[in-house]
Amino acid sequence: MVMTYRGDDGGRRMPPPRPAGRSRDHQRAQMMPLPGRGQSPYDERTRPMGTREDERQYAPAPPRQDPPRRAADDDYPPSRPPRRRRWGFGRILLTLALVFVVFLAGIWVYLEFSIKRVDALADYSGRPVAASGTNWLIVGSDSREGLTAEDEERLATGDVAAAGGGQRTDTIMVAHIPDNSTKPTLLSLPRDSQVAIPGHGKNKINAAFSLGGPKLLAQTVEGATGLHIDHYAEIGFGGFAKIVDAIGGVDMCIDKDMNDTVTGISIKAGCPQTLDGRSALGFVRMRHSDATPRSDLDRVANQRKFIGALVSQIASPGTLLNPFHFFPLLGSGPDALTMDSGDHVHNLAGLALAMRGISSGGVVTTTVPVTSGSAENWDKAKSKQMFDALKNDTEIPDSVIVN
């Protein structure tokens, strides 16, 4: 039976009632999203009823998102200020040690390439063979190279013409450094000693330097002593005075007044007193004075005495740690010194270390035994004893030591 509604609509027919049990399904079907249209805002309300496990199983996975990055200037959480590394005592000490090593290396390189070299030592037929220990030939020449007329007058050296021309040696020494525990020896050879000079007959030993330079002098000394010379060092007048002045003078004890009648240099007695370059040069050259009655024998004794004081003062902390003395010494040393072409700075350092005990008695100082005060002729027997002891690194007998 069809029911109609007769009212204002003019008898319009009412829609039939919905069948029972289909209203939810029909509503759900109407609200399903169309393909390609995405998810409906009503999905949550129209989701099929079921268990929570089903909901978790069929629930879509949330989109993956990267964790938020903290901006560079983000202060959360607050960052700690960078810690400064503190320099500990050990690190400071290591740095200072490295600086000192580099400083010494720089000095070594400077000296190695600044010191003048000369070919002084050469092999020849009949040359003495090397024996025990090490032998240095140390020469103080009367070279006036680099001196002005004012320098010659100030140092009382006289000019080359007044000295007879050429170059001679005011000082000739052999420094022997042993290989064992015996004391080193500093041996003076008087300049007027009559010896055989190869190719020139018999003459004063200092004439060998003027006749053939360092090479002939070294050969002459080897022939006269039988000692093999391993190293050579030479210093002139001007260089000697500059070294003394560079370290502020040398402290000496002068026993009596010294007045040289030839050079005019006067040195007053006193202990201690400081000798500058001029006075020091006069002291090591002086032989025409009441204070040097043995002439050349007294002069060579004074030379050894002064060398001992000079080496001790150079090696003292007052010189090495004083920049006003140390750097002038470095500046004057290379110009003043000449070594053999085969010598190096470490050889020179070894010599200085060995000779620093002269003033304290740690070095034997002597002159070759002679037969008279003129020091022209050597005592053959005593000289042989002395030279044999040096060759074999044995103690020199007291009976042949001359001071």
PDB file of C-alpha atoms in Angstrom, residues 127-337:
ATOM      1  CA  ARG A 127     156.655  12.125   7.102  1.00  0.00           C
ATOM      2  CA  PRO A 128     156.289  10.827  10.687  1.00  0.00           C
ATOM      3  CA  VAL A 129     153.411   8.407  11.075  1.00  0.00           C
ATOM      4  CA  ALA A 130     150.514   9.249  13.338  1.00  0.00           C
ATOM      5  CA  ALA A 131     151.025   7.959  16.875  1.00  0.00           C
ATOM      6  CA  SER A 132     149.009   8.171  20.095  1.00  0.00           C
ATOM      7  CA  GLY A 133     147.078  11.322  20.821  1.00  0.00           C
ATOM      8  CA  THR A 134     146.451  14.407  18.690  1.00  0.00           C
ATOM      9  CA  ASN A 135     148.944  17.175  17.917  1.00  0.00           C
ATOM     10  CA  TRP A 136     148.141  20.799  17.053  1.00  0.00           C
ATOM     11  CA  LEU A 137     150.651  23.229  15.601  1.00  0.00           C
ATOM     12  CA  ILE A 138     149.743  26.682  16.999  1.00  0.00           C
ATOM     13  CA  VAL A 139     151.384  29.662  15.349  1.00  0.00           C
ATOM     14  CA  GLY A 140     151.369  33.338  16.282  1.00  0.00           C
ATOM     15  CA  SER A 141     152.605  35.174  13.218  1.00  0.00           C
ATOM     16  CA  ASP A 142     153.831  38.730  12.989  1.00  0.00           C
ATOM     17  CA  SER A 143     151.418  39.331  10.122  1.00  0.00           C
ATOM     18  CA  ARG A 144     150.179  42.911   9.999  1.00  0.00           C
ATOM     19  CA  GLU A 145     147.498  42.124   7.445  1.00  0.00           C
ATOM     20  CA  GLY A 146     144.471  44.376   7.880  1.00  0.00           C
ATOM     21  CA  LEU A 147     146.271  46.830  10.159  1.00  0.00           C
ATOM     22  CA  THR A 148     146.280  50.503   9.289  1.00  0.00           C
ATOM     23  CA  ALA A 149     149.218  52.779  10.039  1.00  0.00           C
ATOM     24  CA  GLU A 150     147.332  53.994  13.105  1.00  0.00           C
ATOM     25  CA  ASP A 151     146.828  50.381  14.265  1.00  0.00           C
ATOM     26  CA  GLU A 152     150.515  49.600  13.858  1.00  0.00           C
ATOM     27  CA  GLU A 153     151.423  52.645  15.944  1.00  0.00           C
ATOM     28  CA  ARG A 154     148.828  51.932  18.621  1.00  0.00           C
ATOM     29  CA  LEU A 155     149.857  48.267  18.962  1.00  0.00           C
ATOM     30  CA  ALA A 156     153.586  49.075  18.667  1.00  0.00           C
ATOM     31  CA  THR A 157     154.045  46.373  16.041  1.00  0.00           C
ATOM     32  CA  GLY A 158     156.268  48.385  13.713  1.00  0.00           C
ATOM     33  CA  ASP A 159     155.695  48.259   9.974  1.00  0.00           C
ATOM     34  CA  VAL A 160     156.626  45.439   7.630  1.00  0.00           C
ATOM     35  CA  ALA A 161     159.799  47.156   6.408  1.00  0.00           C
ATOM     36  CA  ALA A 162     161.038  47.677   9.958  1.00  0.00           C
ATOM     37  CA  ALA A 163     160.446  43.998  10.692  1.00  0.00           C
ATOM     38  CA  GLY A 164     162.612  42.958   7.761  1.00  0.00           C
ATOM     39  CA  GLY A 165     159.818  42.185   5.315  1.00  0.00           C
ATOM     40  CA  GLY A 166     157.879  38.981   4.843  1.00  0.00           C
ATOM     41  CA  GLN A 167     156.132  37.086   7.627  1.00  0.00           C
ATOM     42  CA  ARG A 168     157.672  35.355  10.610  1.00  0.00           C
ATOM     43  CA  THR A 169     156.382  33.520  13.630  1.00  0.00           C
ATOM     44  CA  ASP A 170     156.703  35.073  17.067  1.00  0.00           C
ATOM     45  CA  THR A 171     155.042  32.032  18.623  1.00  0.00           C
ATOM     46  CA  ILE A 172     155.418  28.335  17.752  1.00  0.00           C
ATOM     47  CA  MET A 173     153.735  25.779  19.998  1.00  0.00           C
ATOM     48  CA  VAL A 174     152.702  22.140  19.843  1.00  0.00           C
ATOM     49  CA  ALA A 175     149.577  21.234  21.810  1.00  0.00           C
ATOM     50  CA  HIS A 176     149.367  17.511  22.508  1.00  0.00           C
ATOM     51  CA  ILE A 177     145.975  16.035  23.483  1.00  0.00           C
ATOM     52  CA  PRO A 178     146.381  12.447  24.754  1.00  0.00           C
ATOM     53  CA  ASP A 179     144.024   9.549  24.134  1.00  0.00           C
ATOM     54  CA  ASN A 180     144.293   8.403  27.757  1.00  0.00           C
ATOM     55  CA  SER A 181     144.135   9.974  31.209  1.00  0.00           C
ATOM     56  CA  THR A 182     147.548  11.664  31.102  1.00  0.00           C
ATOM     57  CA  LYS A 183     147.579  15.453  31.124  1.00  0.00           C
ATOM     58  CA  PRO A 184     147.596  17.437  27.874  1.00  0.00           C
ATOM     59  CA  THR A 185     150.834  19.225  27.047  1.00  0.00           C
ATOM     60  CA  LEU A 186     151.540  22.685  25.662  1.00  0.00           C
ATOM     61  CA  LEU A 187     155.090  22.713  24.301  1.00  0.00           C
ATOM     62  CA  SER A 188     156.896  25.873  23.164  1.00  0.00           C
ATOM     63  CA  LEU A 189     159.527  25.816  20.420  1.00  0.00           C
ATOM     64  CA  PRO A 190     161.802  28.891  20.737  1.00  0.00           C
ATOM     65  CA  ARG A 191     161.743  30.923  17.535  1.00  0.00           C
ATOM     66  CA  ASP A 192     165.545  31.097  17.355  1.00  0.00           C
ATOM     67  CA  SER A 193     166.005  27.299  17.518  1.00  0.00           C
ATOM     68  CA  GLN A 194     168.439  26.100  14.873  1.00  0.00           C
ATOM     69  CA  VAL A 195     166.814  23.251  12.923  1.00  0.00           C
ATOM     70  CA  ALA A 196     166.941  21.707   9.470  1.00  0.00           C
ATOM     71  CA  ILE A 197     164.481  23.364   7.062  1.00  0.00           C
ATOM     72  CA  PRO A 198     163.652  21.063   4.097  1.00  0.00           C
ATOM     73  CA  GLY A 199     165.252  22.466   0.958  1.00  0.00           C
ATOM     74  CA  HIS A 200     166.913  25.373   2.808  1.00  0.00           C
ATOM     75  CA  GLY A 201     169.535  23.839   5.052  1.00  0.00           C
ATOM     76  CA  LYS A 202     169.841  24.707   8.745  1.00  0.00           C
ATOM     77  CA  ASN A 203     168.319  27.941   9.949  1.00  0.00           C
ATOM     78  CA  LYS A 204     166.159  29.471  12.682  1.00  0.00           C
ATOM     79  CA  ILE A 205     162.875  27.652  12.923  1.00  0.00           C
ATOM     80  CA  ASN A 206     160.799  30.793  12.419  1.00  0.00           C
ATOM     81  CA  ALA A 207     162.489  31.334   9.044  1.00  0.00           C
ATOM     82  CA  ALA A 208     160.578  28.347   7.670  1.00  0.00           C
ATOM     83  CA  PHE A 209     157.348  30.348   7.793  1.00  0.00           C
ATOM     84  CA  SER A 210     158.788  33.250   5.792  1.00  0.00           C
ATOM     85  CA  LEU A 211     160.411  30.857   3.291  1.00  0.00           C
ATOM     86  CA  GLY A 212     157.488  28.548   2.616  1.00  0.00           C
ATOM     87  CA  GLY A 213     154.509  29.559   4.704  1.00  0.00           C
ATOM     88  CA  PRO A 214     152.488  27.230   6.954  1.00  0.00           C
ATOM     89  CA  LYS A 215     153.167  24.125   4.899  1.00  0.00           C
ATOM     90  CA  LEU A 216     156.965  24.397   5.149  1.00  0.00           C
ATOM     91  CA  LEU A 217     156.770  25.316   8.835  1.00  0.00           C
ATOM     92  CA  ALA A 218     154.638  22.257   9.619  1.00  0.00           C
ATOM     93  CA  GLN A 219     157.057  20.018   7.719  1.00  0.00           C
ATOM     94  CA  THR A 220     160.005  21.579   9.564  1.00  0.00           C
ATOM     95  CA  VAL A 221     158.396  21.007  12.986  1.00  0.00           C
ATOM     96  CA  GLU A 222     157.546  17.400  12.123  1.00  0.00           C
ATOM     97  CA  GLY A 223     161.105  16.748  11.005  1.00  0.00           C
ATOM     98  CA  ALA A 224     162.650  18.346  14.097  1.00  0.00           C
ATOM     99  CA  THR A 225     160.361  16.722  16.690  1.00  0.00           C
ATOM    100  CA  GLY A 226     159.355  13.449  15.017  1.00  0.00           C
ATOM    101  CA  LEU A 227     155.725  14.268  15.896  1.00  0.00           C
ATOM    102  CA  HIS A 228     152.923  13.901  13.360  1.00  0.00           C
ATOM    103  CA  ILE A 229     151.003  17.198  13.179  1.00  0.00           C
ATOM    104  CA  ASP A 230     147.239  16.623  12.862  1.00  0.00           C
ATOM    105  CA  HIS A 231     145.841  20.180  13.022  1.00  0.00           C
ATOM    106  CA  TYR A 232     146.992  23.731  12.382  1.00  0.00           C
ATOM    107  CA  ALA A 233     145.893  27.085  13.873  1.00  0.00           C
ATOM    108  CA  GLU A 234     147.365  30.531  13.202  1.00  0.00           C
ATOM    109  CA  ILE A 235     146.641  34.013  14.530  1.00  0.00           C
ATOM    110  CA  GLY A 236     148.209  37.351  13.586  1.00  0.00           C
ATOM    111  CA  PHE A 237     148.962  40.515  15.527  1.00  0.00           C
ATOM    112  CA  GLY A 238     145.768  42.346  14.687  1.00  0.00           C
ATOM    113  CA  GLY A 239     143.509  39.338  15.229  1.00  0.00           C
ATOM    114  CA  PHE A 240     145.082  38.611  18.592  1.00  0.00           C
ATOM    115  CA  ALA A 241     144.484  42.143  19.863  1.00  0.00           C
ATOM    116  CA  LYS A 242     140.883  42.179  18.561  1.00  0.00           C
ATOM    117  CA  ILE A 243     140.012  38.966  20.385  1.00  0.00           C
ATOM    118  CA  VAL A 244     141.391  40.320  23.650  1.00  0.00           C
ATOM    119  CA  ASP A 245     139.478  43.590  23.282  1.00  0.00           C
ATOM    120  CA  ALA A 246     136.298  41.740  22.279  1.00  0.00           C
ATOM    121  CA  ILE A 247     136.054  40.015  25.660  1.00  0.00           C
ATOM    122  CA  GLY A 248     136.891  43.172  27.608  1.00  0.00           C
ATOM    123  CA  GLY A 249     140.545  42.339  28.230  1.00  0.00           C
ATOM    124  CA  VAL A 250     142.243  39.487  30.077  1.00  0.00           C
ATOM    125  CA  ASP A 251     142.919  39.434  33.806  1.00  0.00           C
ATOM    126  CA  MET A 252     146.561  38.651  34.627  1.00  0.00           C
ATOM    127  CA  CYS A 253     148.936  38.738  37.577  1.00  0.00           C
ATOM    128  CA  ILE A 254     152.123  40.629  36.697  1.00  0.00           C
ATOM    129  CA  ASP A 255     154.911  39.986  39.190  1.00  0.00           C
ATOM    130  CA  LYS A 256     157.161  42.931  38.307  1.00  0.00           C
ATOM    131  CA  ASP A 257     157.135  46.014  36.125  1.00  0.00           C
ATOM    132  CA  MET A 258     157.751  45.256  32.445  1.00  0.00           C
ATOM    133  CA  ASN A 259     159.278  47.924  30.202  1.00  0.00           C
ATOM    134  CA  ASP A 260     160.224  46.865  26.690  1.00  0.00           C
ATOM    135  CA  THR A 261     163.096  49.000  25.419  1.00  0.00           C
ATOM    136  CA  VAL A 262     162.327  48.103  21.787  1.00  0.00           C
ATOM    137  CA  THR A 263     158.574  48.464  21.505  1.00  0.00           C
ATOM    138  CA  GLY A 264     158.200  51.026  24.298  1.00  0.00           C
ATOM    139  CA  ILE A 265     155.327  49.106  25.915  1.00  0.00           C
ATOM    140  CA  SER A 266     155.178  49.313  29.715  1.00  0.00           C
ATOM    141  CA  ILE A 267     153.116  47.074  31.989  1.00  0.00           C
ATOM    142  CA  LYS A 268     152.955  47.793  35.698  1.00  0.00           C
ATOM    143  CA  ALA A 269     153.078  45.030  38.285  1.00  0.00           C
ATOM    144  CA  GLY A 270     149.794  44.106  39.895  1.00  0.00           C
ATOM    145  CA  CYS A 271     147.440  41.235  40.639  1.00  0.00           C
ATOM    146  CA  PRO A 272     144.995  41.041  39.177  1.00  0.00           C
ATOM    147  CA  GLN A 273     144.994  43.590  36.408  1.00  0.00           C
ATOM    148  CA  THR A 274     143.265  43.672  33.056  1.00  0.00           C
ATOM    149  CA  LEU A 275     145.374  43.698  29.904  1.00  0.00           C
ATOM    150  CA  ASP A 276     143.731  45.170  26.819  1.00  0.00           C
ATOM    151  CA  GLY A 277     144.683  44.178  23.289  1.00  0.00           C
ATOM    152  CA  ARG A 278     147.708  46.477  23.116  1.00  0.00           C
ATOM    153  CA  SER A 279     149.124  45.471  26.518  1.00  0.00           C
ATOM    154  CA  ALA A 280     148.420  41.775  25.908  1.00  0.00           C
ATOM    155  CA  LEU A 281     150.256  41.842  22.592  1.00  0.00           C
ATOM    156  CA  GLY A 282     153.195  43.591  24.252  1.00  0.00           C
ATOM    157  CA  PHE A 283     153.200  41.020  27.068  1.00  0.00           C
ATOM    158  CA  VAL A 284     153.431  37.952  24.813  1.00  0.00           C
ATOM    159  CA  ARG A 285     156.094  39.568  22.595  1.00  0.00           C
ATOM    160  CA  MET A 286     158.279  41.167  25.276  1.00  0.00           C
ATOM    161  CA  ARG A 287     161.848  39.946  25.662  1.00  0.00           C
ATOM    162  CA  HIS A 288     163.889  43.174  25.874  1.00  0.00           C
ATOM    163  CA  SER A 289     163.107  43.963  29.480  1.00  0.00           C
ATOM    164  CA  ASP A 290     164.543  43.563  32.970  1.00  0.00           C
ATOM    165  CA  ALA A 291     161.527  41.334  33.668  1.00  0.00           C
ATOM    166  CA  THR A 292     162.625  38.910  30.919  1.00  0.00           C
ATOM    167  CA  PRO A 293     166.325  38.238  31.609  1.00  0.00           C
ATOM    168  CA  ARG A 294     166.235  34.893  29.726  1.00  0.00           C
ATOM    169  CA  SER A 295     164.991  36.674  26.613  1.00  0.00           C
ATOM    170  CA  ASP A 296     163.131  34.171  24.434  1.00  0.00           C
ATOM    171  CA  LEU A 297     162.774  31.565  27.201  1.00  0.00           C
ATOM    172  CA  ASP A 298     160.924  34.071  29.372  1.00  0.00           C
ATOM    173  CA  ARG A 299     158.847  35.201  26.429  1.00  0.00           C
ATOM    174  CA  VAL A 300     157.577  31.698  25.575  1.00  0.00           C
ATOM    175  CA  ALA A 301     156.797  31.099  29.272  1.00  0.00           C
ATOM    176  CA  ASN A 302     154.734  34.307  29.311  1.00  0.00           C
ATOM    177  CA  GLN A 303     152.975  33.222  26.123  1.00  0.00           C
ATOM    178  CA  ARG A 304     151.832  29.952  27.694  1.00  0.00           C
ATOM    179  CA  LYS A 305     150.747  31.804  30.815  1.00  0.00           C
ATOM    180  CA  PHE A 306     148.686  34.264  28.807  1.00  0.00           C
ATOM    181  CA  ILE A 307     147.085  31.574  26.631  1.00  0.00           C
ATOM    182  CA  GLY A 308     145.941  29.812  29.795  1.00  0.00           C
ATOM    183  CA  ALA A 309     144.314  32.990  31.105  1.00  0.00           C
ATOM    184  CA  LEU A 310     142.778  33.782  27.719  1.00  0.00           C
ATOM    185  CA  VAL A 311     141.214  30.353  27.217  1.00  0.00           C
ATOM    186  CA  SER A 312     139.878  30.299  30.782  1.00  0.00           C
ATOM    187  CA  GLN A 313     138.278  33.719  30.358  1.00  0.00           C
ATOM    188  CA  ILE A 314     136.709  32.869  26.986  1.00  0.00           C
ATOM    189  CA  ALA A 315     135.191  29.704  28.448  1.00  0.00           C
ATOM    190  CA  SER A 316     133.878  31.484  31.554  1.00  0.00           C
ATOM    191  CA  PRO A 317     130.151  32.280  32.046  1.00  0.00           C
ATOM    192  CA  GLY A 318     131.091  35.958  32.239  1.00  0.00           C
ATOM    193  CA  THR A 319     132.006  35.802  28.539  1.00  0.00           C
ATOM    194  CA  LEU A 320     129.644  33.170  27.149  1.00  0.00           C
ATOM    195  CA  LEU A 321     126.550  34.612  28.861  1.00  0.00           C
ATOM    196  CA  ASN A 322     127.411  38.271  28.306  1.00  0.00           C
ATOM    197  CA  PRO A 323     126.144  39.384  24.874  1.00  0.00           C
ATOM    198  CA  PHE A 324     128.440  42.440  24.975  1.00  0.00           C
ATOM    199  CA  HIS A 325     131.445  40.067  25.028  1.00  0.00           C
ATOM    200  CA  PHE A 326     130.114  36.945  23.307  1.00  0.00           C
ATOM    201  CA  PHE A 327     128.923  38.496  20.057  1.00  0.00           C
ATOM    202  CA  PRO A 328     131.999  40.712  19.550  1.00  0.00           C
ATOM    203  CA  LEU A 329     134.064  37.561  20.097  1.00  0.00           C
ATOM    204  CA  LEU A 330     132.084  35.763  17.388  1.00  0.00           C
ATOM    205  CA  GLY A 331     132.587  38.716  15.092  1.00  0.00           C
ATOM    206  CA  SER A 332     136.346  38.992  15.584  1.00  0.00           C
ATOM    207  CA  GLY A 333     137.239  35.294  15.850  1.00  0.00           C
ATOM    208  CA  PRO A 334     136.759  34.205  12.219  1.00  0.00           C
ATOM    209  CA  ASP A 335     138.831  37.123  10.898  1.00  0.00           C
ATOM    210  CA  ALA A 336     141.609  36.539  13.412  1.00  0.00           C
ATOM    211  CA  LEU A 337     141.993  32.771  13.053  1.00  0.00           C
TER     212      LEU A 337
END
